[in-house]
């Protein structure tokens, strides 16, 4: 039986960063991946495919040019599911190639198969041809990620009633789609399909959506969705979903309303993919959503030599944060020095339009009793916005009245997920309003919105104490 310093289960963002970090420390590392190719949900069914689909949709529809040429403007008239998929495969192949090269360069051994614990220090790997091999290690990192939540009351058929993995396999673009769940994934797909001129209904049992974001930003976003004709059914629990025939589905809502649609996308939550790990054998337990509990600083589970990182430990469930968690978990697992990540990380939602946010929301600032002032800029106030034909998009910053420090930065609109990093840097470096007021920004850029928003806040702030 081969023995390793570290065995990593899963090759998604958390697993791959953990493995490469361990290899850089000169340790023997084995990564086990049950998928056909390395990369995890991030490369194959989540982050990269959905972002590629979004980019393709925006390019083929000419979405970004419609501010100038009108809502009827199209780059390609009839966009097919094939058009959307073509670019997907090229991008994914490239991502896998980069990853395989990274593993090879760093001498990380990879093995295809499904891992399960035999005892606390041994795992068994079931290969494709039914072969079973055993491996032992001093340390383990569980980075198995999540899979879509598929409740019994949803009659998934892989064709018209789909989860967020299956939606990528659509063979025909529907005329209508109902998305159940207005979380990040649901909202991203709902707005991508709407950009493709598919009639979208977004169903959400709660009264609002994305409530971890700054509420003013969400209101702005909701306004835009309504303006585009997306039907929002908030506060609507799903009673029953029925397929009457091909592309003929019906959703009965608890308030008696009906949604008739070609395709249903069920995107209400994900479950930790821990079911096949036989965790009893190593003394670990999961919660009701299959997730593992870890120490927030070290990512150590309650079994000393087993660590876990990425989506399997829950919030924030992002590829970006999973990578950092994996790297830090590897440092702690191997007794190497690890630095805590900075306090604030950005959250990116690749809806159409994008949303990105870092730091405290206005609601959080209020709740903590911090005296504050906000500054807002609309993208249409910037010259770059005019050039690009943007009629929507806003940037909001929140500053402490006492220290003048930036407390939070919230953006909705074109380029939000890139722009947010300016706010992130100032926030984590404990910068103040003066940074934005006193610095020169490239002109014309959307980043100028930072200066405009800062000046907006400055107008209402008391003068700086000398
Ligand atoms: C539709 C969608 C869009 C997303 N968009 C974004 C985004 O824009 N930005 C962002 O930051 N994040 C995004 N995410 C989230 C991101 O994909 C995840 O946070 C990230 O993939 C989690 O990484 P991970 O390493 O924890 O697990 P995963 O990427 O889920 O990888 C886990 C791997 O473990 C393997 N595995 C599981 N069990 C076993 C076993 N027993 N043996 C061997 N291998 C096993 C799986 O096959 C899988 O390959 C999105 C997710 C989805 C679903």
Coordinates of C-alpha atoms and ligand atoms in Angstrom, one line a residue:
X1 CA 0.0 0.0 0.0
X2 CA 1.4 3.4 -1.0
X3 CA 1.8 5.9 1.7
X4 CA 1.7 9.8 1.3
X5 CA 2.4 12.8 3.5
X6 CA -1.0 14.1 2.3
X7 CA -4.0 12.8 0.5
X8 CA -6.4 15.3 -1.0
X9 CA -9.9 14.1 -1.9
X10 CA -11.3 16.2 -4.8
X11 CA -9.5 18.3 -7.4
X12 CA -11.7 21.4 -7.4
X13 CA -10.3 24.8 -6.4
X14 CA -9.8 23.8 -2.8
X15 CA -8.2 20.4 -3.5
X16 CA -5.9 21.7 -6.2
X17 CA -4.6 24.6 -4.2
X18 CA -4.1 22.4 -1.2
X19 CA -2.2 19.8 -3.2
X20 CA 0.0 22.3 -5.0
X21 CA 0.8 24.1 -1.7
X22 CA 1.8 20.8 -0.1
X23 CA 4.0 19.9 -3.1
X24 CA 5.7 23.3 -2.9
X25 CA 6.7 22.3 0.7
X26 CA 8.3 19.2 -0.8
X27 CA 5.7 16.7 0.5
X28 CA 4.4 13.6 -1.3
X29 CA 0.9 14.4 -2.3
X30 CA -1.9 12.3 -3.9
X31 CA -5.0 13.9 -5.3
X32 CA -8.0 11.6 -5.9
X33 CA -10.7 12.7 -8.2
X34 CA -13.8 10.7 -9.2
X35 CA -14.8 12.9 -12.1
X36 CA -13.7 12.1 -15.6
X37 CA -11.2 15.0 -15.6
X38 CA -9.7 17.1 -12.9
X39 CA -11.1 20.6 -12.0
X40 CA -14.2 19.9 -9.9
X41 CA -17.5 21.7 -10.1
X42 CA -15.7 24.9 -10.7
X43 CA -14.3 23.8 -14.1
X44 CA -17.0 21.3 -15.3
X45 CA -20.4 22.4 -14.1
X46 CA -20.2 25.6 -12.1
X47 CA -18.0 28.7 -12.3
X48 CA -16.3 28.4 -15.6
X49 CA -19.1 26.9 -17.7
X50 CA -21.7 29.4 -16.4
X51 CA -19.3 32.3 -16.9
X52 CA -18.5 31.1 -20.4
X53 CA -22.1 30.7 -21.2
X54 CA -22.7 34.3 -19.9
X55 CA -19.9 35.7 -22.0
X56 CA -21.1 33.8 -25.1
X57 CA -24.7 35.0 -24.6
X58 CA -23.6 38.6 -24.2
X59 CA -21.4 38.5 -27.3
X60 CA -23.8 36.8 -29.6
X61 CA -26.8 38.9 -28.5
X62 CA -24.8 42.1 -28.7
X63 CA -26.1 42.8 -25.2
X64 CA -23.4 45.4 -24.3
X65 CA -24.2 47.4 -27.4
X66 CA -28.0 47.7 -26.9
X67 CA -27.7 50.9 -24.9
X68 CA -26.7 52.6 -28.2
X69 CA -28.5 50.6 -30.9
X70 CA -31.7 49.7 -29.0
X71 CA -33.2 46.6 -27.5
X72 CA -33.8 45.0 -30.9
X73 CA -30.1 45.0 -31.7
X74 CA -28.6 41.5 -32.2
X75 CA -25.1 40.3 -33.4
X76 CA -26.6 36.9 -34.4
X77 CA -30.3 36.5 -35.1
X78 CA -31.0 32.9 -34.3
X79 CA -28.8 31.7 -31.4
X80 CA -29.0 28.0 -30.8
X81 CA -28.0 25.8 -27.9
X82 CA -25.1 24.6 -30.1
X83 CA -23.8 28.1 -30.5
X84 CA -23.7 28.4 -26.7
X85 CA -22.0 25.1 -26.2
X86 CA -19.3 25.4 -28.8
X87 CA -17.3 28.0 -26.8
X88 CA -17.9 26.0 -23.6
X89 CA -16.0 23.0 -24.7
X90 CA -13.0 25.0 -25.9
X91 CA -12.8 26.9 -22.6
X92 CA -13.1 23.8 -20.4
X93 CA -10.5 21.9 -22.4
X94 CA -8.1 24.7 -21.9
X95 CA -8.8 25.0 -18.2
X96 CA -8.2 21.2 -17.7
X97 CA -5.0 21.4 -19.7
X98 CA -3.7 24.2 -17.5
X99 CA -4.6 22.3 -14.4
X100 CA -3.0 19.0 -15.5
X101 CA 0.1 20.9 -16.4
X102 CA 0.2 22.6 -13.0
X103 CA -0.1 19.2 -11.2
X104 CA 2.6 17.7 -13.4
X105 CA 5.0 20.6 -13.0
X106 CA 4.6 20.5 -9.2
X107 CA 4.9 16.6 -9.1
X108 CA 1.5 16.1 -7.6
X109 CA 0.3 12.6 -8.2
X110 CA -3.4 12.3 -9.4
X111 CA -5.6 9.3 -9.4
X112 CA -9.0 8.8 -11.0
X113 CA -11.5 7.0 -8.7
X114 CA -13.9 7.4 -5.9
X115 CA -12.4 7.6 -2.4
X116 CA -13.8 6.4 0.8
X117 CA -12.3 6.0 4.3
X118 CA -11.5 2.5 5.5
X119 CA -10.1 3.8 8.8
X120 CA -8.9 7.1 10.0
X121 CA -5.6 6.9 8.1
X122 CA -6.5 4.6 5.1
X123 CA -8.7 5.2 2.1
X124 CA -9.9 2.9 -0.6
X125 CA -10.2 4.1 -4.1
X126 CA -12.7 2.5 -6.5
X127 CA -11.5 2.9 -10.1
X128 CA -13.5 2.9 -13.3
X129 CA -12.9 -0.7 -14.1
X130 CA -14.0 -1.8 -10.7
X131 CA -10.5 -2.1 -9.3
X132 CA -10.0 -1.3 -5.7
X133 CA -6.8 0.2 -4.3
X134 CA -5.8 1.3 -0.8
X135 CA -3.6 4.2 0.2
X136 CA -2.6 5.6 3.5
X137 CA -1.5 9.1 4.6
X138 CA -0.4 11.1 7.6
X139 CA -2.8 13.8 6.8
X140 CA -6.0 14.2 4.7
X141 CA -7.8 17.2 3.2
X142 CA -11.4 16.6 2.2
X143 CA -12.3 18.9 -0.7
X144 CA -15.2 17.0 -2.2
X145 CA -17.4 20.1 -2.8
X146 CA -21.1 19.9 -3.3
X147 CA -23.8 18.6 -5.7
X148 CA -27.2 20.1 -6.5
X149 CA -29.9 19.6 -3.9
X150 CA -32.6 17.4 -5.6
X151 CA -35.7 17.2 -3.3
X152 CA -38.1 14.3 -3.9
X153 CA -41.0 16.6 -4.9
X154 CA -39.2 17.8 -8.1
X155 CA -39.7 15.3 -10.9
X156 CA -36.2 15.8 -12.6
X157 CA -36.2 14.3 -16.0
X158 CA -32.8 15.5 -17.4
X159 CA -34.6 17.1 -20.3
X160 CA -37.1 19.7 -19.2
X161 CA -36.9 19.7 -15.4
X162 CA -33.3 20.2 -14.7
X163 CA -30.8 21.0 -11.9
X164 CA -27.9 23.5 -12.4
X165 CA -25.5 20.7 -13.6
X166 CA -28.0 19.5 -16.3
X167 CA -28.9 23.0 -17.6
X168 CA -25.5 23.0 -19.4
X169 CA -26.7 20.0 -21.5
X170 CA -29.7 21.8 -23.0
X171 CA -30.0 20.7 -26.6
X172 CA -32.5 23.4 -27.6
X173 CA -32.9 26.9 -26.3
X174 CA -36.4 27.1 -24.7
X175 CA -38.8 30.0 -25.3
X176 CA -39.7 30.1 -21.6
X177 CA -37.9 29.0 -18.5
X178 CA -38.9 29.1 -14.8
X179 CA -36.0 29.2 -12.4
X180 CA -36.8 28.1 -8.9
X181 CA -34.5 29.6 -6.3
X182 CA -33.3 33.2 -6.4
X183 CA -29.9 32.5 -4.9
X184 CA -26.7 33.3 -6.7
X185 CA -26.9 30.4 -9.2
X186 CA -30.6 30.9 -9.9
X187 CA -30.2 34.6 -10.4
X188 CA -27.2 34.1 -12.7
X189 CA -29.0 31.7 -15.0
X190 CA -32.3 33.6 -14.9
X191 CA -30.6 36.8 -16.2
X192 CA -28.4 34.9 -18.7
X193 CA -31.5 33.3 -20.3
X194 CA -33.3 36.7 -20.2
X195 CA -30.4 38.2 -22.1
X196 CA -31.0 35.5 -24.7
X197 CA -34.6 36.7 -25.1
X198 CA -36.0 33.6 -23.3
X199 CA -39.0 34.6 -21.2
X200 CA -38.0 34.0 -17.6
X201 CA -40.0 33.5 -14.4
X202 CA -38.0 33.6 -11.2
X203 CA -39.7 31.8 -8.3
X204 CA -38.4 32.3 -4.7
X205 CA -40.2 31.2 -1.5
X206 CA -38.7 34.1 0.5
X207 CA -40.0 37.7 0.1
X208 CA -36.8 39.0 -1.3
X209 CA -33.6 37.7 -2.9
X210 CA -29.8 37.9 -2.2
X211 CA -30.5 39.3 1.2
X212 CA -26.9 39.1 2.3
X213 CA -26.2 42.0 -0.1
X214 CA -26.7 45.7 0.6
X215 CA -30.4 46.2 0.2
X216 CA -30.2 49.4 -1.9
X217 CA -28.1 47.5 -4.4
X218 CA -30.6 44.6 -4.5
X219 CA -33.5 47.1 -5.1
X220 CA -31.6 48.6 -8.0
X221 CA -31.0 45.1 -9.4
X222 CA -34.6 44.0 -9.0
X223 CA -35.7 47.2 -10.7
X224 CA -33.6 46.3 -13.7
X225 CA -34.9 42.7 -13.8
X226 CA -38.5 43.9 -13.8
X227 CA -37.7 46.5 -16.5
X228 CA -36.4 43.7 -18.7
X229 CA -39.6 41.7 -18.3
X230 CA -38.4 39.0 -15.9
X231 CA -41.4 37.8 -13.9
X232 CA -40.6 37.7 -10.2
X233 CA -42.6 35.5 -8.0
X234 CA -41.3 36.3 -4.5
X235 CA -42.9 34.8 -1.4
X236 CA -44.0 31.9 -3.5
X237 CA -43.6 28.4 -2.3
X238 CA -43.7 25.6 -4.9
X239 CA -46.5 23.1 -4.3
X240 CA -46.1 20.8 -7.2
X241 CA -44.2 20.5 -10.5
X242 CA -45.8 18.5 -13.4
X243 CA -44.5 17.7 -16.8
X244 CA -47.5 17.4 -19.2
X245 CA -45.4 16.6 -22.2
X246 CA -42.2 17.7 -24.0
X247 CA -41.4 21.4 -23.2
X248 CA -44.7 21.6 -21.4
X249 CA -44.3 22.0 -17.6
X250 CA -46.4 23.5 -15.0
X251 CA -45.5 24.8 -11.5
X252 CA -48.3 25.1 -8.9
X253 CA -47.5 27.7 -6.3
X254 CA -48.8 27.6 -2.8
X255 CA -50.7 30.9 -3.3
X256 CA -52.7 29.3 -6.1
X257 CA -50.8 30.8 -9.0
X258 CA -49.6 28.7 -12.0
X259 CA -46.4 29.1 -14.0
X260 CA -46.5 27.4 -17.4
X261 CA -43.1 26.9 -18.9
X262 CA -41.0 24.9 -21.4
X263 CA -38.2 24.3 -19.0
X264 CA -37.8 24.3 -15.2
X265 CA -34.4 25.0 -13.6
X266 CA -34.4 24.0 -10.0
X267 CA -31.5 25.9 -8.4
X268 CA -32.5 26.0 -4.7
X269 CA -29.4 24.9 -2.8
X270 CA -26.6 22.4 -2.9
X271 CA -25.5 19.5 -0.6
X272 CA -22.1 18.5 0.6
X273 CA -20.8 15.6 -1.6
X274 CA -19.9 13.6 1.5
X275 CA -22.3 10.7 1.0
X276 CA -19.8 8.2 -0.4
X277 CA -16.8 9.0 1.9
X278 CA -17.8 6.5 4.6
X279 CA -17.0 9.2 7.2
X280 CA -18.1 6.9 10.1
X281 CA -14.8 5.0 9.6
X282 CA -12.7 8.1 10.4
X283 CA -15.0 9.5 13.1
X284 CA -16.4 12.5 11.3
X285 CA -20.1 13.7 11.2
X286 CA -21.9 15.9 8.7
X287 CA -24.8 18.3 9.2
X288 CA -28.2 18.0 7.5
X289 CA -26.8 19.4 4.2
X290 CA -23.9 16.9 4.2
X291 CA -21.4 19.6 5.2
X292 CA -18.4 19.3 7.5
X293 CA -17.6 21.5 10.5
X294 CA -14.0 22.9 10.8
X295 CA -12.0 25.3 12.8
X296 CA -12.5 28.7 11.0
X297 CA -8.7 29.5 11.2
X298 CA -7.0 26.2 10.5
X299 CA -9.7 24.2 8.6
X300 CA -9.0 21.3 10.9
X301 CA -12.0 19.0 11.6
X302 CA -12.6 17.4 15.0
X303 CA -10.3 14.5 13.9
X304 CA -6.8 15.9 14.3
X305 CA -5.1 14.8 11.1
X306 CA -8.1 15.5 8.8
X307 CA -8.8 18.9 7.4
X308 CA -11.6 20.1 5.1
X309 CA -11.9 23.1 2.7
X310 CA -14.0 24.5 0.0
X311 CA -17.8 24.2 -0.5
X312 CA -18.0 21.1 1.7
X313 CA -17.6 23.4 4.7
X314 CA -20.3 25.8 3.6
X315 CA -20.4 29.6 3.3
X316 CA -19.2 31.5 1.3
X317 CA -19.0 28.6 -1.2
X318 CA -17.0 30.4 -3.9
X319 CA -14.2 29.1 -6.0
X320 CA -12.1 32.2 -5.0
X321 CA -12.4 31.5 -1.3
X322 CA -12.2 27.7 -1.7
X323 CA -8.7 28.2 -3.3
X324 CA -7.5 30.2 -0.3
X325 CA -9.0 27.8 2.2
X326 CA -7.3 24.8 0.5
X327 CA -3.9 26.6 0.6
X328 CA -4.3 27.6 4.2
X329 CA -5.6 24.1 5.2
X330 CA -2.5 22.5 3.6
X331 CA -0.2 24.8 5.6
X332 CA -1.8 24.0 8.9
X333 CA -2.1 20.3 8.0
X334 CA 1.6 20.1 7.4
X335 CA 2.7 22.2 10.3
X336 CA 3.9 25.1 8.1
X337 CA 3.4 28.7 8.8
X338 CA 0.1 30.1 7.5
X339 CA -1.1 33.6 7.4
X340 CA -4.7 34.5 8.1
X341 CA -6.4 35.9 5.0
X342 CA -7.3 39.6 5.1
X343 CA -10.6 40.4 6.8
X344 CA -12.6 41.2 3.7
X345 CA -13.0 39.2 0.5
X346 CA -15.1 40.2 -2.5
X347 CA -18.3 38.4 -3.5
X348 CA -19.0 38.3 -7.2
X349 CA -22.3 37.5 -8.8
X350 CA -22.1 37.1 -12.5
X351 CA -25.7 37.9 -13.2
X352 CA -26.6 40.3 -16.1
X353 CA -25.8 42.9 -14.8
X354 CA -22.9 41.8 -12.6
X355 CA -23.0 42.5 -8.8
X356 CA -19.9 42.6 -6.6
X357 CA -19.5 43.6 -3.1
X358 CA -16.9 43.8 -0.3
X359 CA -17.1 44.8 3.3
X360 CA -20.1 45.8 5.4
X361 CA -23.5 46.5 4.0
X362 CA -25.4 49.5 5.1
X363 CA -27.7 47.2 7.1
X364 CA -24.6 45.7 9.0
X365 CA -23.1 49.2 9.7
X366 CA -26.5 50.3 11.1
X367 CA -26.8 47.2 13.2
X368 CA -23.3 47.7 14.7
X369 CA -24.3 51.3 15.6
X370 CA -21.4 52.8 13.6
X371 CA -22.1 56.4 12.5
X372 CA -21.7 56.4 8.7
X373 CA -22.3 58.2 5.5
X374 CA -22.8 56.8 2.0
X375 CA -21.7 58.0 -1.4
X376 CA -23.3 56.8 -4.6
X377 CA -22.2 57.1 -8.3
X378 CA -24.2 56.1 -11.3
X379 CA -22.2 54.7 -14.2
X380 CA -24.1 57.1 -16.5
X381 CA -22.3 60.0 -14.7
X382 CA -19.0 58.8 -16.0
X383 CA -17.7 59.6 -19.5
X384 CA -16.8 55.9 -20.0
X385 CA -20.4 55.0 -19.2
X386 CA -21.5 57.4 -22.0
X387 CA -19.0 55.9 -24.4
X388 CA -20.2 52.4 -23.6
X389 CA -23.9 53.4 -23.8
X390 CA -24.6 52.4 -20.2
X391 CA -27.9 53.5 -18.8
X392 CA -27.6 51.5 -15.6
X393 CA -25.0 50.6 -13.0
X394 CA -24.2 52.1 -9.7
X395 CA -21.4 52.1 -7.1
X396 CA -22.0 52.7 -3.5
X397 CA -19.4 53.2 -0.7
X398 CA -20.0 53.5 3.0
X399 CA -17.6 55.5 5.2
X400 CA -17.2 55.8 8.9
X401 CA -18.1 59.3 10.1
X402 CA -15.6 59.0 12.9
X403 CA -12.5 57.6 11.2
X404 CA -13.5 58.4 7.5
X405 CA -12.4 54.8 6.7
X406 CA -14.1 52.9 4.0
X407 CA -16.4 50.3 5.5
X408 CA -18.1 48.7 2.4
X409 CA -18.2 48.9 -1.3
X410 CA -21.1 47.7 -3.4
X411 CA -21.4 47.7 -7.1
X412 CA -24.0 46.6 -9.6
X413 CA -23.4 47.0 -13.4
X414 CA -20.9 46.3 -16.1
X415 CA -17.5 45.3 -14.9
X416 CA -18.6 45.2 -11.2
X417 CA -16.6 42.0 -10.5
X418 CA -13.3 43.7 -11.7
X419 CA -14.0 47.2 -10.3
X420 CA -14.6 45.9 -6.8
X421 CA -10.9 45.1 -6.3
X422 CA -10.1 48.8 -5.9
X423 CA -12.5 49.0 -3.0
X424 CA -11.2 45.7 -1.6
X425 CA -7.6 47.1 -1.6
X426 CA -8.6 50.3 0.1
X427 CA -10.7 48.5 2.6
X428 CA -8.1 45.9 3.6
X429 CA -5.4 48.6 3.8
X430 CA -7.7 50.6 6.0
X431 CA -7.9 53.5 3.6
X432 CA -10.2 56.5 4.0
X433 CA -12.4 58.7 1.9
X434 CA -9.4 60.9 1.1
X435 CA -7.8 58.1 -1.0
X436 CA -10.5 58.4 -3.5
X437 CA -10.8 62.2 -3.4
X438 CA -7.1 62.9 -3.7
X439 CA -6.0 60.3 -6.2
X440 CA -6.1 60.6 -10.0
X441 CA -8.0 58.0 -11.9
X442 CA -7.5 57.1 -15.5
X443 CA -10.0 58.9 -17.7
X444 CA -12.3 57.9 -19.1
X445 CA -12.9 54.8 -17.0
X446 CA -15.8 53.3 -15.0
X447 CA -13.3 53.3 -12.0
X448 CA -14.0 57.1 -11.9
X449 CA -17.2 56.1 -10.3
X450 CA -15.2 55.7 -7.1
X451 CA -14.2 59.3 -7.1
X452 CA -17.7 60.5 -7.9
X453 CA -19.2 58.3 -5.1
X454 CA -16.5 59.5 -2.7
X455 CA -17.2 63.2 -3.5
X456 CA -20.9 62.5 -3.0
X457 CA -20.2 61.2 0.5
X458 CA -17.7 64.0 1.1
X459 CA -20.4 66.6 0.5
X460 CA -22.3 65.3 3.5
X461 CA -19.4 64.4 5.7
X462 CA -18.2 66.7 8.5
X463 CA -14.8 68.3 7.8
X464 CA -11.7 66.2 8.5
X465 CA -10.3 66.9 12.0
X466 CA -6.8 68.5 11.8
Ligands
LIG1 C1 -23.5 27.2 -11.4 C2 -22.4 27.6 -10.5 C3 -21.8 28.9 -10.7 C4 -20.7 29.3 -9.9 N1 -20.1 30.5 -10.1 C5 -19.1 30.9 -9.3 C6 -18.4 32.1 -9.6 O1 -18.7 32.8 -10.5 N2 -17.4 32.4 -8.8 C7 -17.0 31.7 -7.7 O2 -16.0 32.0 -7.1 N3 -17.6 30.5 -7.5 C8 -18.7 30.1 -8.2 N4 -19.3 28.9 -8.0 C9 -18.9 28.1 -6.8 C10 -17.7 27.3 -7.1 O3 -17.9 26.5 -8.3 C11 -17.4 26.4 -5.9 O4 -17.2 27.3 -4.8 C12 -16.1 25.7 -6.1 O5 -16.1 24.8 -7.2 C13 -15.9 24.8 -4.8 O6 -14.6 24.2 -4.9 P1 -14.3 22.9 -4.1 O7 -12.9 22.6 -4.4 O8 -14.8 23.0 -2.7 O9 -15.2 21.7 -4.8 P2 -15.6 21.3 -6.2 O10 -15.2 22.3 -7.2 O11 -17.0 20.9 -6.1 O12 -14.8 20.0 -6.5 C14 -14.9 18.8 -5.7 C15 -14.4 17.6 -6.4 O13 -14.4 16.5 -5.6 C16 -14.7 15.4 -6.3 N5 -15.2 14.3 -5.4 C17 -16.3 14.3 -4.7 N6 -16.4 13.2 -3.9 C18 -15.3 12.4 -4.2 C19 -14.8 11.2 -3.8 N7 -15.5 10.5 -2.9 N8 -13.7 10.7 -4.3 C20 -13.0 11.4 -5.2 N9 -13.4 12.6 -5.7 C21 -14.5 13.1 -5.2 C22 -15.8 15.8 -7.3 O14 -15.8 15.0 -8.4 C23 -15.2 17.2 -7.6 O15 -14.5 17.2 -8.8 C24 -20.3 28.4 -8.8 C25 -21.0 27.2 -8.6 C26 -22.0 26.8 -9.4 C27 -22.7 25.5 -9.2

